[in-house]
Amino acid sequence: MTAILGMQFHRKYRTIGRSLVMNSSAMAKANLSKPRDPVKAAVLDERQRISRELHDRVLQLLSTARLRVERCAGQLSDGSDELKAELQSVEANLDRAVTEIRNLLSENQLDEQLQAGSLERRLRDELEIFSARAGFKVDFQCAIGAHNLPMPIERELYFTLREGVLNAIRHSRATEMRLALTQGRNACEARLSDNGVGFVVSAAESSSHYGLKGMRERIRKIGGELTIQSAPGKGTDIHISVPLS
């Protein structure tokens, strides 16, 4: 049974990785017929190379290592609870490593697809997909017009909010989620809230599960500020403010 589960894990991530690389490669081929800036073309080619390396080498090695650890855990005799717990911790770390690589491949693909003025459409489309799969109600309001934001701000807002939504899906057990984007004369703001189980912010920021550090770094990169309010049983509220002047 352990071997079967391990092979299912291996096939799952092998398929996901191959799909992301193939989709990204297909987009690159489709773009060959269009005039390309040499610098952008070089960047795209390098991204494709890194994606292939991550899939063909690193992802496969991690999946194999995870399978072998799982087999070792299944062969331990009774009375080895401490060692079993340690191996389970190793399995969990390998799972997280595979997930991080999968996210990097996915982000690489999404980054190539991003276009100026597409922030509202992309967020709305993804929220509809996520809410249908996870079964929560979503209220999305966007008062930012198309092409009103510089592309670097659009990009970092998109990936930050996407990560916030995914965190809520993975951890919050929320039934309702609200995302509102507004734009004033000197700044744009985003507020993402849910009615989930909440968490201790200081503890979560030191955990790789939540990715809050990466979210803060993205917003800081565009001169903005991200604040988080949450507590066990109180839901979560994420506020982002980015200056436009």
PDB file of C-alpha atoms in Angstrom:
ATOM      1  CA  MET A   1       0.000   0.000   0.000  1.00  0.00           C
ATOM      2  CA  THR A   2       2.847   2.373   0.891  1.00  0.00           C
ATOM      3  CA  ALA A   3       4.513   1.741  -2.448  1.00  0.00           C
ATOM      4  CA  ILE A   4       1.248   2.378  -4.312  1.00  0.00           C
ATOM      5  CA  LEU A   5       0.683   5.675  -2.517  1.00  0.00           C
ATOM      6  CA  GLY A   6       4.257   6.683  -3.175  1.00  0.00           C
ATOM      7  CA  MET A   7       3.958   5.976  -6.882  1.00  0.00           C
ATOM      8  CA  GLN A   8       0.713   7.969  -6.985  1.00  0.00           C
ATOM      9  CA  PHE A   9       2.548  10.886  -5.397  1.00  0.00           C
ATOM     10  CA  HIS A  10       5.393  10.550  -7.900  1.00  0.00           C
ATOM     11  CA  ARG A  11       3.043  10.414 -10.899  1.00  0.00           C
ATOM     12  CA  LYS A  12       0.971  13.330  -9.598  1.00  0.00           C
ATOM     13  CA  TYR A  13       3.863  15.769  -9.363  1.00  0.00           C
ATOM     14  CA  ARG A  14       5.553  14.440 -12.479  1.00  0.00           C
ATOM     15  CA  THR A  15       2.353  15.153 -14.430  1.00  0.00           C
ATOM     16  CA  ILE A  16       1.886  18.596 -12.890  1.00  0.00           C
ATOM     17  CA  GLY A  17       5.461  19.589 -13.596  1.00  0.00           C
ATOM     18  CA  ARG A  18       5.371  18.297 -17.179  1.00  0.00           C
ATOM     19  CA  SER A  19       2.075  20.083 -17.817  1.00  0.00           C
ATOM     20  CA  LEU A  20       3.425  23.414 -16.590  1.00  0.00           C
ATOM     21  CA  VAL A  21       6.596  23.097 -18.641  1.00  0.00           C
ATOM     22  CA  MET A  22       4.691  22.039 -21.764  1.00  0.00           C
ATOM     23  CA  ASN A  23       2.193  24.891 -21.421  1.00  0.00           C
ATOM     24  CA  SER A  24       4.978  27.391 -20.932  1.00  0.00           C
ATOM     25  CA  SER A  25       6.916  25.968 -23.892  1.00  0.00           C
ATOM     26  CA  ALA A  26       3.816  26.080 -26.065  1.00  0.00           C
ATOM     27  CA  MET A  27       3.398  29.765 -25.311  1.00  0.00           C
ATOM     28  CA  ALA A  28       7.010  30.387 -26.175  1.00  0.00           C
ATOM     29  CA  LYS A  29       6.596  28.630 -29.541  1.00  0.00           C
ATOM     30  CA  ALA A  30       3.423  30.582 -30.240  1.00  0.00           C
ATOM     31  CA  ASN A  31       5.325  33.797 -29.668  1.00  0.00           C
ATOM     32  CA  LEU A  32       8.055  32.901 -32.169  1.00  0.00           C
ATOM     33  CA  SER A  33       5.922  34.222 -35.018  1.00  0.00           C
ATOM     34  CA  LYS A  34       5.777  37.660 -33.357  1.00  0.00           C
ATOM     35  CA  PRO A  35       8.582  40.225 -33.444  1.00  0.00           C
ATOM     36  CA  ARG A  36      10.466  39.929 -30.161  1.00  0.00           C
ATOM     37  CA  ASP A  37      12.715  42.274 -28.294  1.00  0.00           C
ATOM     38  CA  PRO A  38      16.141  40.562 -28.074  1.00  0.00           C
ATOM     39  CA  VAL A  39      16.455  41.164 -24.338  1.00  0.00           C
ATOM     40  CA  LYS A  40      12.948  39.892 -23.599  1.00  0.00           C
ATOM     41  CA  ALA A  41      13.551  36.913 -25.866  1.00  0.00           C
ATOM     42  CA  ALA A  42      16.728  36.051 -23.967  1.00  0.00           C
ATOM     43  CA  VAL A  43      14.908  36.314 -20.637  1.00  0.00           C
ATOM     44  CA  LEU A  44      12.094  34.082 -21.898  1.00  0.00           C
ATOM     45  CA  ASP A  45      14.547  31.492 -23.220  1.00  0.00           C
ATOM     46  CA  GLU A  46      16.365  31.422 -19.892  1.00  0.00           C
ATOM     47  CA  ARG A  47      13.082  30.966 -18.033  1.00  0.00           C
ATOM     48  CA  GLN A  48      12.230  28.045 -20.261  1.00  0.00           C
ATOM     49  CA  ARG A  49      15.614  26.478 -19.580  1.00  0.00           C
ATOM     50  CA  ILE A  50      15.233  26.879 -15.816  1.00  0.00           C
ATOM     51  CA  SER A  51      11.708  25.428 -15.958  1.00  0.00           C
ATOM     52  CA  ARG A  52      12.978  22.365 -17.784  1.00  0.00           C
ATOM     53  CA  GLU A  53      15.837  21.936 -15.310  1.00  0.00           C
ATOM     54  CA  LEU A  54      13.489  22.229 -12.337  1.00  0.00           C
ATOM     55  CA  HIS A  55      11.142  19.644 -13.797  1.00  0.00           C
ATOM     56  CA  ASP A  56      13.600  17.178 -15.294  1.00  0.00           C
ATOM     57  CA  ARG A  57      16.119  17.171 -12.452  1.00  0.00           C
ATOM     58  CA  VAL A  58      15.110  18.763  -9.164  1.00  0.00           C
ATOM     59  CA  LEU A  59      11.422  17.831  -9.115  1.00  0.00           C
ATOM     60  CA  GLN A  60      12.134  14.237 -10.067  1.00  0.00           C
ATOM     61  CA  LEU A  61      14.886  13.885  -7.449  1.00  0.00           C
ATOM     62  CA  LEU A  62      12.654  15.248  -4.699  1.00  0.00           C
ATOM     63  CA  SER A  63       9.769  12.995  -5.711  1.00  0.00           C
ATOM     64  CA  THR A  64      12.052   9.950  -5.672  1.00  0.00           C
ATOM     65  CA  ALA A  65      13.517  10.924  -2.286  1.00  0.00           C
ATOM     66  CA  ARG A  66      10.041  11.326  -0.861  1.00  0.00           C
ATOM     67  CA  LEU A  67       9.050   7.885  -2.135  1.00  0.00           C
ATOM     68  CA  ARG A  68      12.116   6.263  -0.538  1.00  0.00           C
ATOM     69  CA  VAL A  69      11.497   7.968   2.807  1.00  0.00           C
ATOM     70  CA  GLU A  70       7.893   6.769   2.731  1.00  0.00           C
ATOM     71  CA  ARG A  71       9.043   3.201   2.058  1.00  0.00           C
ATOM     72  CA  CYS A  72      11.528   3.346   4.942  1.00  0.00           C
ATOM     73  CA  ALA A  73       8.822   4.574   7.299  1.00  0.00           C
ATOM     74  CA  GLY A  74       6.587   1.696   6.267  1.00  0.00           C
ATOM     75  CA  GLN A  75       9.282  -0.869   7.064  1.00  0.00           C
ATOM     76  CA  LEU A  76       9.942   0.297  10.624  1.00  0.00           C
ATOM     77  CA  SER A  77       8.928  -2.062  13.396  1.00  0.00           C
ATOM     78  CA  ASP A  78       6.681  -1.184  16.305  1.00  0.00           C
ATOM     79  CA  GLY A  79       8.373   0.820  19.005  1.00  0.00           C
ATOM     80  CA  SER A  80      10.094   3.138  16.548  1.00  0.00           C
ATOM     81  CA  ASP A  81       7.645   5.971  17.079  1.00  0.00           C
ATOM     82  CA  GLU A  82      10.307   8.654  17.416  1.00  0.00           C
ATOM     83  CA  LEU A  83      12.020   7.653  14.182  1.00  0.00           C
ATOM     84  CA  LYS A  84       8.671   7.352  12.395  1.00  0.00           C
ATOM     85  CA  ALA A  85       7.776  10.871  13.486  1.00  0.00           C
ATOM     86  CA  GLU A  86      11.099  12.145  12.180  1.00  0.00           C
ATOM     87  CA  LEU A  87      10.590  10.443   8.818  1.00  0.00           C
ATOM     88  CA  GLN A  88       7.088  11.881   8.600  1.00  0.00           C
ATOM     89  CA  SER A  89       8.599  15.314   9.179  1.00  0.00           C
ATOM     90  CA  VAL A  90      11.051  14.673   6.334  1.00  0.00           C
ATOM     91  CA  GLU A  91       8.135  13.607   4.102  1.00  0.00           C
ATOM     92  CA  ALA A  92       6.298  16.821   4.935  1.00  0.00           C
ATOM     93  CA  ASN A  93       9.363  18.919   4.115  1.00  0.00           C
ATOM     94  CA  LEU A  94       9.787  17.139   0.791  1.00  0.00           C
ATOM     95  CA  ASP A  95       6.111  17.705   0.033  1.00  0.00           C
ATOM     96  CA  ARG A  96       6.569  21.409   0.698  1.00  0.00           C
ATOM     97  CA  ALA A  97       9.678  21.532  -1.482  1.00  0.00           C
ATOM     98  CA  VAL A  98       7.802  19.914  -4.375  1.00  0.00           C
ATOM     99  CA  THR A  99       4.911  22.338  -3.871  1.00  0.00           C
ATOM    100  CA  GLU A 100       7.291  25.322  -3.913  1.00  0.00           C
ATOM    101  CA  ILE A 101       8.840  24.167  -7.186  1.00  0.00           C
ATOM    102  CA  ARG A 102       5.405  23.596  -8.673  1.00  0.00           C
ATOM    103  CA  ASN A 103       4.434  27.128  -7.622  1.00  0.00           C
ATOM    104  CA  LEU A 104       7.594  28.540  -9.198  1.00  0.00           C
ATOM    105  CA  LEU A 105       6.823  26.787 -12.476  1.00  0.00           C
ATOM    106  CA  SER A 106       3.241  28.019 -12.321  1.00  0.00           C
ATOM    107  CA  GLU A 107       4.307  31.582 -11.529  1.00  0.00           C
ATOM    108  CA  ASN A 108       6.782  31.541 -14.400  1.00  0.00           C
ATOM    109  CA  GLN A 109       3.984  30.571 -16.765  1.00  0.00           C
ATOM    110  CA  LEU A 110       1.561  33.152 -15.358  1.00  0.00           C
ATOM    111  CA  ASP A 111       4.184  35.883 -15.530  1.00  0.00           C
ATOM    112  CA  GLU A 112       4.542  35.320 -19.273  1.00  0.00           C
ATOM    113  CA  GLN A 113       0.770  35.614 -19.710  1.00  0.00           C
ATOM    114  CA  LEU A 114       0.331  38.841 -17.741  1.00  0.00           C
ATOM    115  CA  GLN A 115      -0.588  41.867 -19.808  1.00  0.00           C
ATOM    116  CA  ALA A 116      -1.015  45.493 -18.829  1.00  0.00           C
ATOM    117  CA  GLY A 117      -4.577  46.245 -17.759  1.00  0.00           C
ATOM    118  CA  SER A 118      -5.473  42.609 -17.025  1.00  0.00           C
ATOM    119  CA  LEU A 119      -5.421  42.778 -13.198  1.00  0.00           C
ATOM    120  CA  GLU A 120      -9.195  42.878 -12.635  1.00  0.00           C
ATOM    121  CA  ARG A 121      -9.970  40.232 -15.252  1.00  0.00           C
ATOM    122  CA  ARG A 122      -7.339  37.798 -14.004  1.00  0.00           C
ATOM    123  CA  LEU A 123      -8.315  38.178 -10.362  1.00  0.00           C
ATOM    124  CA  ARG A 124     -12.005  37.772 -11.181  1.00  0.00           C
ATOM    125  CA  ASP A 125     -11.389  34.676 -13.303  1.00  0.00           C
ATOM    126  CA  GLU A 126      -9.209  33.026 -10.671  1.00  0.00           C
ATOM    127  CA  LEU A 127     -11.577  33.843  -7.815  1.00  0.00           C
ATOM    128  CA  GLU A 128     -14.417  32.215  -9.734  1.00  0.00           C
ATOM    129  CA  ILE A 129     -12.332  29.083 -10.288  1.00  0.00           C
ATOM    130  CA  PHE A 130     -11.054  28.919  -6.715  1.00  0.00           C
ATOM    131  CA  SER A 131     -14.475  29.527  -5.163  1.00  0.00           C
ATOM    132  CA  ALA A 132     -16.045  26.810  -7.307  1.00  0.00           C
ATOM    133  CA  ARG A 133     -13.375  24.296  -6.329  1.00  0.00           C
ATOM    134  CA  ALA A 134     -13.100  25.202  -2.638  1.00  0.00           C
ATOM    135  CA  GLY A 135     -16.790  25.905  -2.081  1.00  0.00           C
ATOM    136  CA  PHE A 136     -16.631  29.385  -0.544  1.00  0.00           C
ATOM    137  CA  LYS A 137     -18.617  32.509  -1.405  1.00  0.00           C
ATOM    138  CA  VAL A 138     -16.619  35.395  -2.821  1.00  0.00           C
ATOM    139  CA  ASP A 139     -17.374  39.113  -3.086  1.00  0.00           C
ATOM    140  CA  PHE A 140     -15.026  40.849  -5.520  1.00  0.00           C
ATOM    141  CA  GLN A 141     -15.091  44.592  -6.076  1.00  0.00           C
ATOM    142  CA  CYS A 142     -12.590  46.455  -8.257  1.00  0.00           C
ATOM    143  CA  ALA A 143     -12.632  50.235  -8.629  1.00  0.00           C
ATOM    144  CA  ILE A 144      -9.348  50.395 -10.530  1.00  0.00           C
ATOM    145  CA  GLY A 145      -9.732  51.031 -14.238  1.00  0.00           C
ATOM    146  CA  ALA A 146      -7.852  49.080 -16.880  1.00  0.00           C
ATOM    147  CA  HIS A 147      -4.384  50.481 -17.643  1.00  0.00           C
ATOM    148  CA  ASN A 148      -4.562  52.816 -14.628  1.00  0.00           C
ATOM    149  CA  LEU A 149      -1.663  51.129 -12.833  1.00  0.00           C
ATOM    150  CA  PRO A 150       1.959  50.756 -13.907  1.00  0.00           C
ATOM    151  CA  MET A 151       2.729  47.201 -14.981  1.00  0.00           C
ATOM    152  CA  PRO A 152       5.175  46.500 -12.106  1.00  0.00           C
ATOM    153  CA  ILE A 153       2.471  47.410  -9.581  1.00  0.00           C
ATOM    154  CA  GLU A 154      -0.142  45.307 -11.399  1.00  0.00           C
ATOM    155  CA  ARG A 155       2.217  42.351 -11.428  1.00  0.00           C
ATOM    156  CA  GLU A 156       3.134  42.437  -7.737  1.00  0.00           C
ATOM    157  CA  LEU A 157      -0.442  43.122  -6.648  1.00  0.00           C
ATOM    158  CA  TYR A 158      -1.659  40.189  -8.711  1.00  0.00           C
ATOM    159  CA  PHE A 159       0.832  37.663  -7.335  1.00  0.00           C
ATOM    160  CA  THR A 160       0.466  38.938  -3.760  1.00  0.00           C
ATOM    161  CA  LEU A 161      -3.322  38.770  -3.782  1.00  0.00           C
ATOM    162  CA  ARG A 162      -3.258  35.404  -5.515  1.00  0.00           C
ATOM    163  CA  GLU A 163      -0.992  34.057  -2.775  1.00  0.00           C
ATOM    164  CA  GLY A 164      -3.306  35.519  -0.138  1.00  0.00           C
ATOM    165  CA  VAL A 165      -6.312  33.780  -1.672  1.00  0.00           C
ATOM    166  CA  LEU A 166      -4.437  30.473  -1.945  1.00  0.00           C
ATOM    167  CA  ASN A 167      -3.335  30.751   1.688  1.00  0.00           C
ATOM    168  CA  ALA A 168      -6.954  31.217   2.727  1.00  0.00           C
ATOM    169  CA  ILE A 169      -8.002  28.176   0.705  1.00  0.00           C
ATOM    170  CA  ARG A 170      -5.235  26.016   2.181  1.00  0.00           C
ATOM    171  CA  HIS A 171      -5.456  27.067   5.799  1.00  0.00           C
ATOM    172  CA  SER A 172      -8.460  29.204   6.773  1.00  0.00           C
ATOM    173  CA  ARG A 173     -11.443  26.874   6.226  1.00  0.00           C
ATOM    174  CA  ALA A 174     -13.360  30.027   5.330  1.00  0.00           C
ATOM    175  CA  THR A 175     -16.852  29.973   3.848  1.00  0.00           C
ATOM    176  CA  GLU A 176     -16.774  33.613   2.727  1.00  0.00           C
ATOM    177  CA  MET A 177     -14.064  35.781   1.206  1.00  0.00           C
ATOM    178  CA  ARG A 178     -14.032  39.415   0.131  1.00  0.00           C
ATOM    179  CA  LEU A 179     -11.529  41.218  -2.083  1.00  0.00           C
ATOM    180  CA  ALA A 180     -11.819  44.947  -2.759  1.00  0.00           C
ATOM    181  CA  LEU A 181      -9.470  47.118  -4.824  1.00  0.00           C
ATOM    182  CA  THR A 182      -9.683  50.911  -4.845  1.00  0.00           C
ATOM    183  CA  GLN A 183      -7.630  53.730  -6.292  1.00  0.00           C
ATOM    184  CA  GLY A 184      -7.236  57.261  -4.986  1.00  0.00           C
ATOM    185  CA  ARG A 185      -5.264  60.199  -6.271  1.00  0.00           C
ATOM    186  CA  ASN A 186      -2.002  59.146  -4.664  1.00  0.00           C
ATOM    187  CA  ALA A 187      -2.361  55.440  -3.872  1.00  0.00           C
ATOM    188  CA  CYS A 188      -4.141  52.215  -4.671  1.00  0.00           C
ATOM    189  CA  GLU A 189      -5.380  49.877  -1.970  1.00  0.00           C
ATOM    190  CA  ALA A 190      -6.459  46.257  -1.728  1.00  0.00           C
ATOM    191  CA  ARG A 191      -8.210  44.518   1.135  1.00  0.00           C
ATOM    192  CA  LEU A 192      -8.585  40.735   1.311  1.00  0.00           C
ATOM    193  CA  SER A 193     -10.634  39.316   4.175  1.00  0.00           C
ATOM    194  CA  ASP A 194     -12.185  35.985   5.128  1.00  0.00           C
ATOM    195  CA  ASN A 195     -14.285  34.503   7.926  1.00  0.00           C
ATOM    196  CA  GLY A 196     -11.957  31.573   8.527  1.00  0.00           C
ATOM    197  CA  VAL A 197     -10.284  30.155  11.601  1.00  0.00           C
ATOM    198  CA  GLY A 198      -7.625  32.874  11.771  1.00  0.00           C
ATOM    199  CA  PHE A 199      -4.103  32.449  13.082  1.00  0.00           C
ATOM    200  CA  VAL A 200      -1.370  33.990  15.217  1.00  0.00           C
ATOM    201  CA  VAL A 201       0.315  36.385  12.802  1.00  0.00           C
ATOM    202  CA  SER A 202       3.761  36.339  14.427  1.00  0.00           C
ATOM    203  CA  ALA A 203       3.860  32.537  14.336  1.00  0.00           C
ATOM    204  CA  ALA A 204       2.608  32.327  10.746  1.00  0.00           C
ATOM    205  CA  GLU A 205       5.180  34.796   9.439  1.00  0.00           C
ATOM    206  CA  SER A 206       7.968  32.482  10.548  1.00  0.00           C
ATOM    207  CA  SER A 207       6.337  29.473   8.867  1.00  0.00           C
ATOM    208  CA  SER A 208       6.978  28.456   5.246  1.00  0.00           C
ATOM    209  CA  HIS A 209       3.354  27.288   5.000  1.00  0.00           C
ATOM    210  CA  TYR A 210       1.908  30.766   4.651  1.00  0.00           C
ATOM    211  CA  GLY A 211       4.349  32.639   2.443  1.00  0.00           C
ATOM    212  CA  LEU A 212       3.596  35.910   4.239  1.00  0.00           C
ATOM    213  CA  LYS A 213       7.225  37.010   4.068  1.00  0.00           C
ATOM    214  CA  GLY A 214       7.175  36.711   0.284  1.00  0.00           C
ATOM    215  CA  MET A 215       3.946  38.714   0.112  1.00  0.00           C
ATOM    216  CA  ARG A 216       5.467  41.508   2.191  1.00  0.00           C
ATOM    217  CA  GLU A 217       8.604  41.528   0.044  1.00  0.00           C
ATOM    218  CA  ARG A 218       6.590  41.862  -3.165  1.00  0.00           C
ATOM    219  CA  ILE A 219       4.670  44.866  -1.861  1.00  0.00           C
ATOM    220  CA  ARG A 220       7.776  46.438  -0.343  1.00  0.00           C
ATOM    221  CA  LYS A 221       9.465  46.134  -3.743  1.00  0.00           C
ATOM    222  CA  ILE A 222       6.913  48.543  -5.246  1.00  0.00           C
ATOM    223  CA  GLY A 223       7.120  50.928  -2.293  1.00  0.00           C
ATOM    224  CA  GLY A 224       3.941  49.736  -0.613  1.00  0.00           C
ATOM    225  CA  GLU A 225       2.931  48.409   2.777  1.00  0.00           C
ATOM    226  CA  LEU A 226       1.123  45.200   3.718  1.00  0.00           C
ATOM    227  CA  THR A 227      -0.542  44.744   7.108  1.00  0.00           C
ATOM    228  CA  ILE A 228      -2.249  41.648   8.473  1.00  0.00           C
ATOM    229  CA  GLN A 229      -4.847  41.415  11.213  1.00  0.00           C
ATOM    230  CA  SER A 230      -5.859  37.974  12.430  1.00  0.00           C
ATOM    231  CA  ALA A 231      -6.350  35.901  15.551  1.00  0.00           C
ATOM    232  CA  PRO A 232      -7.551  32.349  16.210  1.00  0.00           C
ATOM    233  CA  GLY A 233     -11.278  32.215  15.551  1.00  0.00           C
ATOM    234  CA  LYS A 234     -11.392  35.798  14.229  1.00  0.00           C
ATOM    235  CA  GLY A 235     -10.797  35.426  10.497  1.00  0.00           C
ATOM    236  CA  THR A 236      -8.122  37.317   8.583  1.00  0.00           C
ATOM    237  CA  ASP A 237      -7.855  40.788   7.081  1.00  0.00           C
ATOM    238  CA  ILE A 238      -4.988  41.731   4.752  1.00  0.00           C
ATOM    239  CA  HIS A 239      -4.592  45.372   3.748  1.00  0.00           C
ATOM    240  CA  ILE A 240      -2.254  46.596   1.017  1.00  0.00           C
ATOM    241  CA  SER A 241      -1.461  50.215   0.208  1.00  0.00           C
ATOM    242  CA  VAL A 242       0.791  51.218  -2.694  1.00  0.00           C
ATOM    243  CA  PRO A 243       1.707  54.847  -3.480  1.00  0.00           C
ATOM    244  CA  LEU A 244       1.241  55.975  -7.074  1.00  0.00           C
ATOM    245  CA  SER A 245       3.085  59.287  -7.011  1.00  0.00           C
TER     246      SER A 245
END
